[in-house]
Amino acid sequence: MFYISLVLSLSAYPKIRPKQPYPMVNKTQHSSNCAACNCKASIFKNLSPLEIELINSSRFQVSYKAGEIIFKQGTPSPYFVCVTSGLAKIYIEGYGKNLILALIKPVDYIFGPGIYVDNRHYYSAAAVEDCTACLVDVTVFKKLIRENPDFAEEFIKRVSLQSIFNFDQVISLTQKQMHGRIADVIFYLSDKIYCQNPFEMTISRQDLADLSGMSKESAIRILKEFKEEGILTISSNTMEVLNTKQLRQISETG
Amino acid sequence: MFYISLVLSLSAYPKIRPKQPYPMVNKTQHSSNCAACNCKASIFKNLSPLEIELINSSRFQVSYKAGEIIFKQGTPSPYFVCVTSGLAKIYIEGYGKNLILALIKPVDYIFGPGIYVDNRHYYSAAAVEDCTACLVDVTVFKKLIRENPDFAEEFIKRVSLQSIFNFDQVISLTQKQMHGRIADVIFYLSDKIYCQNPFEMTISRQDLADLSGMSKESAIRILKEFKEEGILTISSNTMEVLNTKQLRQISETG
DNA sequence: TACACATATTGATATATGTCAATGAAGAAT
DNA sequence: ATTCTTCATTGACATATATCAATATGTGTA
């Protein structure tokens, strides 16, 4: 499905975050100015210095520990969330299980479709690794959409890209068997999220299952088969794809 | 993902189109002016008379016979398509089978996500019943998005509504069993598309299967079970839901 | 160290669902 | 009418996948 949300992943994943606990900082703290920030989401590239300052003035920073919920499906949604470090997931809470729509890494944003409808979240978001994020008031965001056509166009473009990504996702979920779906998720992780080949999977097996729309046990079994066939190795959550070509073929033959 | 596309369904379905063959009119023909047209898509409500005229001047009308392809996944996409009569479907051609993302009825539009990306279609569209449609040059559409913030905001709102619809669709497809999925499709047809209770199903069983992500045979079997349980009746493609409450429960229990 | 707890793994089993093949029914074309 | 073609229906069967239960592994804490 279909396609899906207003989230984008365009930048490279910098470095795997060590699992050391962060100090909890949940109070508002204006850190360095947006204009000078190297964690600025690329969607803001078309904004003037004045407009950046507008974003900056309504912005505040929050830290989340791994596992913490960032926002919950059904709740009101007054913020544009920009993930500046760590890894988060957005997921729909369905009938007894979750479907992960995407993983969000720095510097990407989370901006649900409810904001232009009824100001509610239509999916939940949670920190997979310890995260920091900048929150921006949506009214500022909407104001800029109205006032800056380049920004509006860029936004629509990103929404469109996300739709296209989601088309592939729905087809994978509804028309491929488990092997193909797991293959797709592995490519998503290695190419789009961790962007390395031997990569440390900071997501759980349950998350892997929620990404591929199957039970945790099934996901584990497929992984085991892939190991036995020499397609990949896993040791203590570090996965390496050994036979990309074969994995690609599994993805394509469903 | 469902989650998916830039299509919207807001208006009521007027009347079931009889299956008489239309005269094929595939040449350009400017019919009556947009400004006076009662088939105007509601997304245009915020446009000034001057802007409406801009749409009108770049617009032309086409007829499609049932079964004909309107456009094909992968091809370039220079038009905004507004369905003015009949019924169309948009569908992704996946691995051996299709997934219908939505049915499009008058007066709704088809406007794929590729238009702001690489100008290609990411799904196909075909006439289910005989159709007429108005095509508008996308450059005109994009120009209006840039120049009229109300129109841009309305457009984003509709894209968002579609995303939300697609969330439900993906959850239905990936987390419900066949009975629940068929129930969802029946509600979609009776509440959103035909908008009547005894309604004539102008879509085929294959379409029904492609809407619910299962094989044609399975879809037929579930329908048969529903008939046997007295939930609905079908005679010569006229379906009537007899026990809405039970059908709703089947939808919710997956 | 030992315990408690969460997460990962494995096996056995039930079942939901697709595939294949055959038959029937309804139009369209001759 | 009769043939032809497409679509709908039904049954038999194979299998992909979830569920349940048991065990293992790891991780933080007292």
Coordinates of C-alpha atoms (C1' of nucleotides) in Angstrom, one line a residue:
Chain A
M1 CA 0.0 0.0 0.0
F2 CA 0.3 0.8 -0.2
Y3 CA 2.7 3.6 0.2
I4 CA 2.6 5.5 3.0
S5 CA 4.0 8.3 5.0
L6 CA 5.7 11.6 5.0
V7 CA 9.2 10.5 6.0
L8 CA 12.4 10.7 4.1
S9 CA 15.8 9.1 4.1
L10 CA 18.3 10.8 2.0
S11 CA 21.5 11.3 4.0
A12 CA 24.2 8.8 4.8
Y13 CA 24.3 7.0 8.1
P14 CA 27.2 8.4 10.0
K15 CA 28.3 5.8 12.6
I16 CA 26.7 3.1 14.7
R17 CA 25.9 4.5 18.0
P18 CA 27.5 2.6 20.9
K19 CA 25.0 1.1 23.4
Q20 CA 26.2 3.3 26.3
P21 CA 23.3 4.9 28.2
Y22 CA 22.8 8.5 27.5
P23 CA 22.1 11.0 30.2
M24 CA 18.4 11.7 30.1
V25 CA 17.8 15.2 28.9
N26 CA 14.1 15.8 28.5
K27 CA 14.0 19.5 29.3
T28 CA 14.0 22.1 26.6
Q29 CA 17.5 23.2 25.6
H30 CA 18.3 25.6 22.8
S31 CA 21.7 24.4 21.6
S32 CA 23.7 25.9 18.8
N33 CA 21.9 27.9 16.1
C34 CA 20.2 26.1 13.2
A35 CA 22.1 28.2 10.7
A36 CA 25.4 26.9 11.9
C37 CA 24.1 23.3 12.5
N38 CA 25.6 20.5 10.4
C39 CA 22.6 18.3 11.4
K40 CA 20.2 20.3 9.4
A41 CA 17.7 18.2 7.5
S42 CA 18.3 18.6 3.8
I43 CA 14.7 19.5 3.2
F44 CA 15.6 23.0 4.6
K45 CA 18.1 23.7 1.8
N46 CA 15.8 26.1 0.0
L47 CA 15.1 28.3 3.1
S48 CA 16.5 31.8 3.4
P49 CA 18.6 32.7 6.5
L50 CA 15.6 34.5 7.8
E51 CA 13.4 31.5 7.4
I52 CA 16.0 29.2 9.0
E53 CA 16.0 31.6 12.0
L54 CA 12.3 31.2 12.2
I55 CA 12.7 27.5 12.4
N56 CA 15.5 27.9 14.9
S57 CA 13.5 30.2 17.3
S58 CA 10.6 27.7 17.6
R59 CA 12.9 24.7 18.0
F60 CA 14.0 22.6 20.9
Q61 CA 16.0 19.5 21.5
V62 CA 15.1 16.3 23.2
S63 CA 16.9 13.0 24.0
Y64 CA 15.4 9.6 24.0
K65 CA 16.8 6.4 25.4
A66 CA 16.6 3.3 23.3
G67 CA 13.1 1.8 23.5
E68 CA 11.4 5.1 24.5
I69 CA 8.3 6.2 22.7
I70 CA 8.7 9.4 20.8
F71 CA 5.0 9.8 20.0
K72 CA 2.1 7.5 20.0
Q73 CA -0.4 6.7 17.2
G74 CA -3.7 8.6 17.9
T75 CA -2.2 11.5 19.9
P76 CA -2.1 15.1 18.7
S77 CA 0.8 16.1 16.7
P78 CA 2.1 19.6 17.1
Y79 CA 5.7 19.0 16.1
F80 CA 7.9 18.3 13.1
V81 CA 10.6 15.9 14.5
C82 CA 14.1 15.9 13.1
V83 CA 16.3 13.0 14.3
T84 CA 19.8 14.4 14.8
S85 CA 21.5 11.3 16.3
G86 CA 20.7 7.6 16.9
L87 CA 18.0 5.5 15.1
A88 CA 14.3 5.6 15.4
K89 CA 11.4 3.6 13.9
I90 CA 7.9 4.6 12.9
Y91 CA 5.4 1.9 13.0
I92 CA 1.7 1.3 12.8
E93 CA 0.1 -0.5 15.7
G94 CA -2.2 -2.9 13.9
Y95 CA -4.2 -5.9 15.0
G96 CA -2.0 -7.5 17.7
K97 CA 1.3 -6.7 15.9
N98 CA 3.2 -3.7 14.5
L99 CA 4.2 -2.9 11.0
I100 CA 7.4 -0.8 10.8
L101 CA 7.0 1.7 8.0
A102 CA 10.6 3.0 8.1
L103 CA 13.7 3.5 10.2
I104 CA 14.7 7.1 10.7
K105 CA 18.3 8.0 10.9
P106 CA 20.2 11.3 11.1
V107 CA 19.4 13.7 9.6
D108 CA 15.9 12.7 8.6
Y109 CA 12.6 14.0 9.8
I110 CA 9.3 12.5 10.9
F111 CA 6.3 14.4 9.7
G112 CA 3.0 12.4 9.7
P113 CA 0.2 12.8 7.3
G114 CA -2.2 13.8 10.1
I115 CA -0.7 17.2 10.3
Y116 CA -2.7 18.5 7.3
V117 CA -5.8 16.5 8.2
D118 CA -6.8 16.4 11.9
N119 CA -3.5 17.0 13.6
R120 CA -3.2 13.4 15.0
H121 CA -0.5 10.8 14.5
Y122 CA -1.4 7.9 12.3
Y123 CA 1.6 5.9 13.4
S124 CA 3.8 5.7 16.5
A125 CA 7.5 6.5 16.7
A126 CA 10.1 5.1 19.1
A127 CA 13.8 5.2 19.6
V128 CA 15.6 2.1 18.5
E129 CA 19.0 3.4 19.6
D130 CA 19.5 6.3 21.9
C131 CA 18.4 9.3 20.0
T132 CA 18.5 13.1 20.0
A133 CA 15.9 15.1 18.0
C134 CA 15.0 18.6 17.3
L135 CA 11.3 19.5 17.4
V136 CA 9.9 22.3 15.4
D137 CA 6.4 23.8 15.8
V138 CA 4.2 22.6 12.9
T139 CA 2.6 26.0 12.5
V140 CA 6.0 27.4 11.6
F141 CA 6.5 24.6 9.1
K142 CA 3.1 25.2 7.5
K143 CA 3.7 28.9 7.3
L144 CA 6.9 28.3 5.4
I145 CA 5.1 25.8 3.0
R146 CA 2.7 28.6 2.2
E147 CA 5.2 31.3 1.8
N148 CA 8.1 29.6 0.0
P149 CA 7.1 27.7 -3.2
D150 CA 10.5 26.1 -3.5
F151 CA 10.2 24.7 0.0
A152 CA 6.6 23.5 -0.7
E153 CA 7.8 21.9 -3.9
E154 CA 10.7 20.2 -2.2
F155 CA 8.3 18.9 0.5
I156 CA 5.9 17.5 -2.1
K157 CA 8.8 15.9 -3.8
R158 CA 9.8 14.2 -0.7
V159 CA 6.4 13.0 0.1
S160 CA 6.3 11.6 -3.4
L161 CA 9.6 9.8 -3.0
Q162 CA 8.2 8.3 0.1
S163 CA 5.1 7.2 -1.7
I164 CA 7.2 5.5 -4.3
F165 CA 9.3 3.8 -1.6
N166 CA 6.1 2.6 0.0
F167 CA 4.9 1.1 -3.3
D168 CA 7.8 -1.2 -3.3
Q169 CA 7.3 -2.0 0.3
V170 CA 3.6 -3.0 -0.2
I171 CA 4.4 -5.1 -3.2
S172 CA 7.1 -6.8 -1.2
L173 CA 4.8 -7.4 1.8
T174 CA 1.8 -8.6 -0.2
Q175 CA 3.3 -10.5 -3.1
K176 CA 6.5 -12.0 -1.9
Q177 CA 7.1 -14.9 0.3
M178 CA 9.1 -14.8 3.4
H179 CA 12.5 -15.3 1.8
G180 CA 12.0 -12.4 -0.6
R181 CA 10.7 -10.1 2.1
I182 CA 13.6 -10.8 4.4
A183 CA 16.0 -10.2 1.5
D184 CA 14.3 -6.9 0.9
V185 CA 14.7 -5.9 4.5
I186 CA 18.4 -6.9 4.5
F187 CA 19.0 -4.7 1.5
Y188 CA 17.1 -1.9 3.2
L189 CA 19.3 -2.2 6.2
S190 CA 22.6 -2.5 4.5
D191 CA 22.0 0.0 1.6
K192 CA 19.6 2.6 3.1
I193 CA 20.1 2.5 6.9
Y194 CA 23.5 1.3 8.0
C195 CA 25.2 1.9 4.7
Q196 CA 28.0 -0.5 5.3
N197 CA 28.4 -4.2 4.5
P198 CA 29.4 -5.8 7.7
F199 CA 26.9 -3.8 9.8
E200 CA 25.8 -4.0 13.4
M201 CA 22.1 -4.7 13.5
T202 CA 20.9 -2.4 16.3
I203 CA 17.3 -3.5 15.7
S204 CA 15.9 -6.5 17.4
R205 CA 14.6 -9.7 15.7
Q206 CA 11.1 -8.5 16.5
D207 CA 11.8 -5.3 14.6
L208 CA 13.1 -7.3 11.7
A209 CA 9.9 -9.3 11.8
D210 CA 7.8 -6.1 12.0
L211 CA 9.7 -4.7 9.0
S212 CA 8.9 -7.8 6.9
G213 CA 5.4 -8.5 8.1
M214 CA 5.9 -11.9 9.6
S215 CA 6.4 -13.5 13.0
K216 CA 9.6 -13.2 14.9
E217 CA 10.2 -17.0 14.7
S218 CA 9.8 -17.1 11.0
A219 CA 12.2 -14.2 10.5
I220 CA 14.8 -16.0 12.6
R221 CA 14.3 -19.2 10.6
I222 CA 14.8 -17.5 7.3
L223 CA 18.0 -15.8 8.6
K224 CA 19.2 -19.2 9.7
E225 CA 18.6 -20.7 6.3
F226 CA 20.5 -17.8 4.7
K227 CA 23.4 -18.5 7.0
E228 CA 23.4 -22.2 6.2
E229 CA 23.4 -21.4 2.5
G230 CA 26.4 -19.1 2.9
I231 CA 24.5 -16.0 1.8
L232 CA 25.4 -14.2 5.0
T233 CA 26.9 -14.4 8.4
I234 CA 25.6 -13.2 11.7
S235 CA 27.7 -13.1 14.9
S236 CA 26.4 -11.1 17.9
N237 CA 24.2 -8.9 15.7
T238 CA 26.9 -8.1 13.2
M239 CA 25.6 -9.1 9.9
E240 CA 27.6 -9.4 6.7
V241 CA 26.1 -10.2 3.3
L242 CA 28.4 -12.6 1.5
N243 CA 26.5 -13.3 -1.6
T244 CA 24.8 -10.2 -2.7
K245 CA 23.9 -11.6 -6.1
Q246 CA 22.1 -14.6 -4.7
L247 CA 20.3 -12.4 -2.2
R248 CA 19.2 -10.1 -5.0
Q249 CA 17.9 -13.1 -6.9
I250 CA 15.9 -14.2 -3.8
S251 CA 14.4 -10.8 -3.6
E252 CA 13.4 -10.8 -7.2
T253 CA 12.0 -14.3 -7.4
G254 CA 9.8 -13.5 -4.4
Chain B
M1 CA 1.5 0.5 2.5
F2 CA 0.6 1.1 2.4
Y3 CA 0.4 4.5 2.0
I4 CA 0.6 5.1 -1.2
S5 CA -0.5 7.4 -3.8
L6 CA -1.8 10.8 -4.7
V7 CA -5.4 9.9 -5.5
L8 CA -8.5 11.1 -3.7
S9 CA -12.1 10.1 -3.4
L10 CA -14.4 12.7 -1.9
S11 CA -17.5 13.0 -4.0
A12 CA -20.5 10.7 -4.2
Y13 CA -20.8 8.2 -6.9
P14 CA -23.6 9.3 -9.1
K15 CA -25.1 6.4 -11.0
I16 CA -24.0 3.0 -12.2
R17 CA -23.0 3.3 -15.8
P18 CA -24.8 0.9 -18.1
K19 CA -22.6 -1.5 -20.0
Q20 CA -23.4 -0.1 -23.4
P21 CA -20.4 0.5 -25.5
Y22 CA -19.3 4.1 -25.9
P23 CA -18.3 5.6 -29.2
M24 CA -14.5 5.8 -29.1
V25 CA -13.5 9.4 -29.0
N26 CA -9.7 9.5 -28.7
K27 CA -9.1 12.8 -30.4
T28 CA -8.7 16.1 -28.6
Q29 CA -12.0 17.8 -28.1
H30 CA -12.5 20.9 -26.0
S31 CA -16.0 20.6 -24.6
S32 CA -17.8 23.1 -22.5
N33 CA -15.7 25.5 -20.3
C34 CA -14.3 24.3 -17.0
A35 CA -15.8 27.3 -15.2
A36 CA -19.3 26.1 -16.0
C37 CA -18.5 22.4 -15.6
N38 CA -20.3 20.5 -12.9
C39 CA -17.7 17.7 -13.2
K40 CA -15.0 19.9 -11.7
A41 CA -12.8 18.1 -9.2
S42 CA -13.3 19.6 -5.8
I43 CA -9.5 20.1 -5.4
F44 CA -9.9 23.1 -7.7
K45 CA -12.3 24.8 -5.3
N46 CA -9.6 27.4 -4.2
L47 CA -8.7 28.5 -7.7
S48 CA -9.6 31.9 -9.0
P49 CA -11.6 32.2 -12.3
L50 CA -8.4 33.2 -14.0
E51 CA -6.7 30.1 -12.7
I52 CA -9.6 27.9 -13.7
E53 CA -9.3 29.3 -17.2
L54 CA -5.6 28.4 -17.2
I55 CA -6.6 24.8 -16.4
N56 CA -9.4 24.9 -19.1
S57 CA -7.1 26.1 -21.8
S58 CA -4.6 23.3 -21.5
R59 CA -7.3 20.6 -21.0
F60 CA -8.7 18.0 -23.3
Q61 CA -11.1 15.2 -23.0
V62 CA -10.7 11.5 -23.7
S63 CA -13.0 8.4 -23.6
Y64 CA -11.9 5.0 -22.6
K65 CA -13.8 1.8 -23.1
A66 CA -14.0 -0.7 -20.2
G67 CA -10.8 -2.6 -20.0
E68 CA -8.7 -0.1 -21.8
I69 CA -5.5 1.1 -20.2
I70 CA -5.3 4.8 -19.4
F71 CA -1.6 4.8 -18.7
K72 CA 1.0 2.2 -17.9
Q73 CA 3.4 1.9 -15.1
G74 CA 6.9 3.1 -16.1
T75 CA 5.8 5.4 -18.9
P76 CA 6.2 9.2 -18.8
S77 CA 3.5 11.1 -17.1
P78 CA 2.7 14.5 -18.6
Y79 CA -1.0 14.7 -17.4
F80 CA -3.2 15.2 -14.5
V81 CA -6.2 12.9 -15.1
C82 CA -9.6 13.8 -13.9
V83 CA -12.2 11.1 -14.3
T84 CA -15.5 12.6 -15.3
S85 CA -17.6 9.5 -15.8
G86 CA -17.4 5.8 -15.4
L87 CA -15.0 3.9 -13.1
A88 CA -11.3 3.4 -13.3
K89 CA -8.7 1.5 -11.2
I90 CA -5.1 2.3 -10.4
Y91 CA -2.9 -0.7 -9.8
I92 CA 0.6 -1.7 -9.3
E93 CA 1.9 -4.5 -11.5
G94 CA 3.9 -6.6 -9.1
Y95 CA 5.4 -10.1 -9.3
G96 CA 2.9 -11.9 -11.5
K97 CA -0.1 -10.3 -10.1
N98 CA -1.6 -6.8 -9.6
L99 CA -2.5 -4.9 -6.5
I100 CA -5.3 -2.4 -6.9
L101 CA -4.5 0.7 -4.9
A102 CA -7.8 2.4 -5.4
L103 CA -10.9 2.7 -7.6
I104 CA -11.4 6.2 -9.1
K105 CA -14.9 7.5 -9.7
P106 CA -16.2 10.8 -10.8
V107 CA -15.1 13.4 -10.0
D108 CA -11.8 12.3 -8.7
Y109 CA -8.3 12.7 -10.2
I110 CA -5.3 10.5 -10.8
F111 CA -2.0 12.2 -10.1
G112 CA 0.9 9.9 -9.4
P113 CA 3.9 10.5 -7.2
G114 CA 6.3 10.3 -10.1
I115 CA 5.3 13.8 -11.3
Y116 CA 7.4 15.5 -8.7
V117 CA 10.2 12.9 -9.0
D118 CA 11.1 11.6 -12.5
N119 CA 7.9 12.2 -14.4
R120 CA 7.2 8.5 -14.6
H121 CA 4.1 6.5 -13.6
Y122 CA 4.6 4.2 -10.6
Y123 CA 1.4 2.5 -11.2
S124 CA -0.9 1.7 -14.1
A125 CA -4.5 2.9 -14.6
A126 CA -7.3 1.3 -16.6
A127 CA -10.9 1.8 -17.2
V128 CA -13.1 -0.6 -15.3
E129 CA -16.3 0.8 -16.8
D130 CA -16.5 3.0 -19.8
C131 CA -14.9 6.2 -18.8
T132 CA -14.5 9.8 -19.8
A133 CA -11.7 11.9 -18.4
C134 CA -10.2 15.4 -18.7
L135 CA -6.4 15.6 -19.0
V136 CA -4.6 18.7 -17.8
D137 CA -0.9 19.4 -18.5
V138 CA 1.1 18.9 -15.3
T139 CA 3.2 22.0 -15.9
V140 CA 0.0 24.0 -15.4
F141 CA -0.8 22.1 -12.3
K142 CA 2.7 22.6 -10.9
K143 CA 2.6 26.3 -11.7
L144 CA -0.6 26.7 -9.7
I145 CA 0.8 24.7 -6.8
R146 CA 3.7 27.3 -6.7
E147 CA 1.5 30.3 -7.1
N148 CA -1.5 29.6 -5.0
P149 CA -0.8 28.6 -1.4
D150 CA -4.4 27.6 -0.7
F151 CA -4.3 25.2 -3.7
A152 CA -0.9 23.8 -2.6
E153 CA -2.2 23.3 0.9
E154 CA -5.4 21.6 -0.4
F155 CA -3.2 19.4 -2.5
I156 CA -1.0 18.4 0.4
K157 CA -4.1 17.7 2.5
R158 CA -5.4 15.4 -0.1
V159 CA -2.1 13.6 -0.5
S160 CA -2.1 13.2 3.3
L161 CA -5.7 11.8 3.3
Q162 CA -4.6 9.3 0.8
S163 CA -1.7 8.3 2.9
I164 CA -3.9 7.7 5.8
F165 CA -6.3 5.7 3.7
N166 CA -3.4 3.6 2.5
F167 CA -2.2 3.0 6.1
D168 CA -5.5 1.2 6.7
Q169 CA -5.1 -0.6 3.5
V170 CA -1.6 -1.9 4.3
I171 CA -2.6 -3.1 7.8
S172 CA -5.6 -4.8 6.3
L173 CA -3.5 -6.5 3.6
T174 CA -0.6 -7.5 5.9
Q175 CA -2.3 -8.3 9.2
K176 CA -5.8 -9.6 8.4
Q177 CA -6.8 -13.0 7.2
M178 CA -8.8 -13.4 4.0
H179 CA -12.2 -13.0 5.6
G180 CA -11.3 -9.7 7.2
R181 CA -9.7 -8.4 4.0
I182 CA -12.8 -9.3 1.9
A183 CA -15.0 -7.6 4.5
D184 CA -12.8 -4.5 4.2
V185 CA -13.1 -4.5 0.4
I186 CA -16.9 -4.9 0.6
F187 CA -17.1 -1.9 2.9
Y188 CA -14.9 0.0 0.5
L189 CA -17.2 -0.8 -2.4
S190 CA -20.5 -0.1 -0.7
D191 CA -19.5 2.9 1.4
K192 CA -16.8 4.7 -0.7
I193 CA -17.3 3.6 -4.3
Y194 CA -20.9 2.7 -5.2
C195 CA -22.4 4.4 -2.1
Q196 CA -25.6 2.3 -2.1
N197 CA -26.4 -0.9 -0.4
P198 CA -27.7 -3.2 -3.0
F199 CA -25.0 -2.2 -5.5
E200 CA -24.0 -3.6 -8.9
M201 CA -20.4 -4.8 -8.8
T202 CA -19.0 -3.5 -12.0
I203 CA -15.6 -4.9 -11.1
S204 CA -14.6 -8.5 -11.8
R205 CA -13.7 -11.2 -9.3
Q206 CA -10.1 -10.8 -10.4
D207 CA -10.3 -7.1 -9.4
L208 CA -11.9 -8.1 -6.1
A209 CA -8.9 -10.4 -5.5
D210 CA -6.5 -7.7 -6.6
L211 CA -8.1 -5.3 -4.1
S212 CA -7.7 -7.8 -1.3
G213 CA -4.4 -9.2 -2.1
M214 CA -5.4 -12.8 -2.6
S215 CA -6.1 -15.3 -5.4
K216 CA -9.3 -15.0 -7.4
E217 CA -10.4 -18.5 -6.2
S218 CA -9.9 -17.6 -2.6
A219 CA -11.9 -14.4 -3.0
I220 CA -14.8 -16.3 -4.5
R221 CA -14.7 -18.9 -1.8
I222 CA -15.0 -16.3 1.0
L223 CA -17.8 -14.6 -0.9
K224 CA -19.6 -18.0 -1.0
E225 CA -19.1 -18.5 2.7
F226 CA -20.5 -15.0 3.4
K227 CA -23.5 -15.9 1.3
E228 CA -24.0 -19.2 3.1
E229 CA -23.9 -17.5 6.5
G230 CA -26.5 -15.0 5.3
I231 CA -24.2 -12.0 5.6
L232 CA -24.8 -10.9 2.0
T233 CA -26.5 -11.9 -1.2
I234 CA -25.1 -11.8 -4.8
S235 CA -27.1 -12.3 -7.9
S236 CA -25.7 -11.5 -11.2
N237 CA -23.1 -9.1 -9.7
T238 CA -25.7 -7.2 -7.6
M239 CA -24.5 -7.5 -4.1
E240 CA -26.4 -6.6 -1.0
V241 CA -25.0 -6.6 2.5
L242 CA -27.6 -8.1 4.8
N243 CA -25.7 -8.2 8.1
T244 CA -23.5 -5.1 8.3
K245 CA -22.8 -5.7 12.0
Q246 CA -21.5 -9.1 11.5
L247 CA -19.4 -8.0 8.5
R248 CA -18.0 -5.2 10.6
Q249 CA -17.0 -7.7 13.2
I250 CA -15.3 -9.9 10.7
S251 CA -13.4 -6.9 9.5
E252 CA -12.3 -6.1 13.0
T253 CA -11.4 -9.5 14.2
G254 CA -9.2 -9.9 11.2
Chain C
dT1 C1' 28.5 -15.3 41.8
dA2 C1' 23.9 -15.9 41.3
dC3 C1' 19.6 -14.4 40.1
dA4 C1' 15.9 -12.3 37.3
dC5 C1' 14.4 -10.9 33.1
dA6 C1' 14.3 -10.1 28.3
dT7 C1' 15.5 -11.7 24.0
dA8 C1' 16.8 -15.3 20.7
dT9 C1' 16.5 -20.0 19.0
dT10 C1' 14.6 -24.4 17.8
dG11 C1' 11.0 -28.0 17.1
dA12 C1' 6.4 -29.7 16.6
dT13 C1' 2.0 -28.8 14.9
dA14 C1' -2.2 -26.7 12.9
dT15 C1' -4.1 -24.0 9.4
dA16 C1' -4.6 -20.3 6.1
dT17 C1' -3.8 -19.8 1.4
dG18 C1' -2.2 -20.6 -3.3
dT19 C1' -2.0 -23.6 -7.3
dC20 C1' -3.8 -26.7 -10.6
dA21 C1' -7.3 -28.7 -13.1
dA22 C1' -12.0 -29.4 -14.3
dT23 C1' -16.5 -27.6 -15.1
dG24 C1' -20.1 -24.2 -15.7
dA25 C1' -22.1 -19.9 -17.3
dA26 C1' -22.6 -15.8 -20.0
dG27 C1' -21.7 -13.1 -23.9
dA28 C1' -19.6 -12.0 -28.5
dA29 C1' -18.7 -13.4 -33.0
dT30 C1' -19.6 -16.1 -37.0
Chain D
dA1 C1' -28.1 -21.6 -33.6
dT2 C1' -23.4 -22.6 -32.9
dT3 C1' -18.9 -21.9 -31.9
dC4 C1' -15.5 -19.4 -29.3
dT5 C1' -13.8 -16.9 -25.6
dT6 C1' -13.8 -15.0 -21.4
dC7 C1' -15.1 -15.1 -16.7
dA8 C1' -16.9 -17.5 -12.5
dT9 C1' -17.1 -21.6 -9.7
dT10 C1' -15.8 -25.7 -7.3
dG11 C1' -12.7 -29.4 -5.6
dA12 C1' -8.4 -31.6 -4.5
dC13 C1' -4.0 -30.9 -3.0
dA14 C1' 0.5 -28.9 -1.7
dT15 C1' 2.8 -25.7 1.1
dA16 C1' 3.9 -21.3 3.3
dT17 C1' 3.4 -19.4 7.6
dA18 C1' 1.7 -18.7 12.3
dT19 C1' 1.3 -20.5 16.8
dC20 C1' 2.6 -22.7 20.9
dA21 C1' 5.9 -24.5 23.9
dA22 C1' 10.4 -25.5 25.4
dT23 C1' 15.1 -24.2 25.7
dA24 C1' 19.1 -21.3 25.2
dT25 C1' 21.6 -17.1 25.4
dG26 C1' 22.6 -12.9 27.0
dT27 C1' 22.4 -8.7 30.1
dG28 C1' 21.8 -6.0 34.0
dT29 C1' 21.4 -6.1 39.0
dA30 C1' 21.5 -7.4 43.8

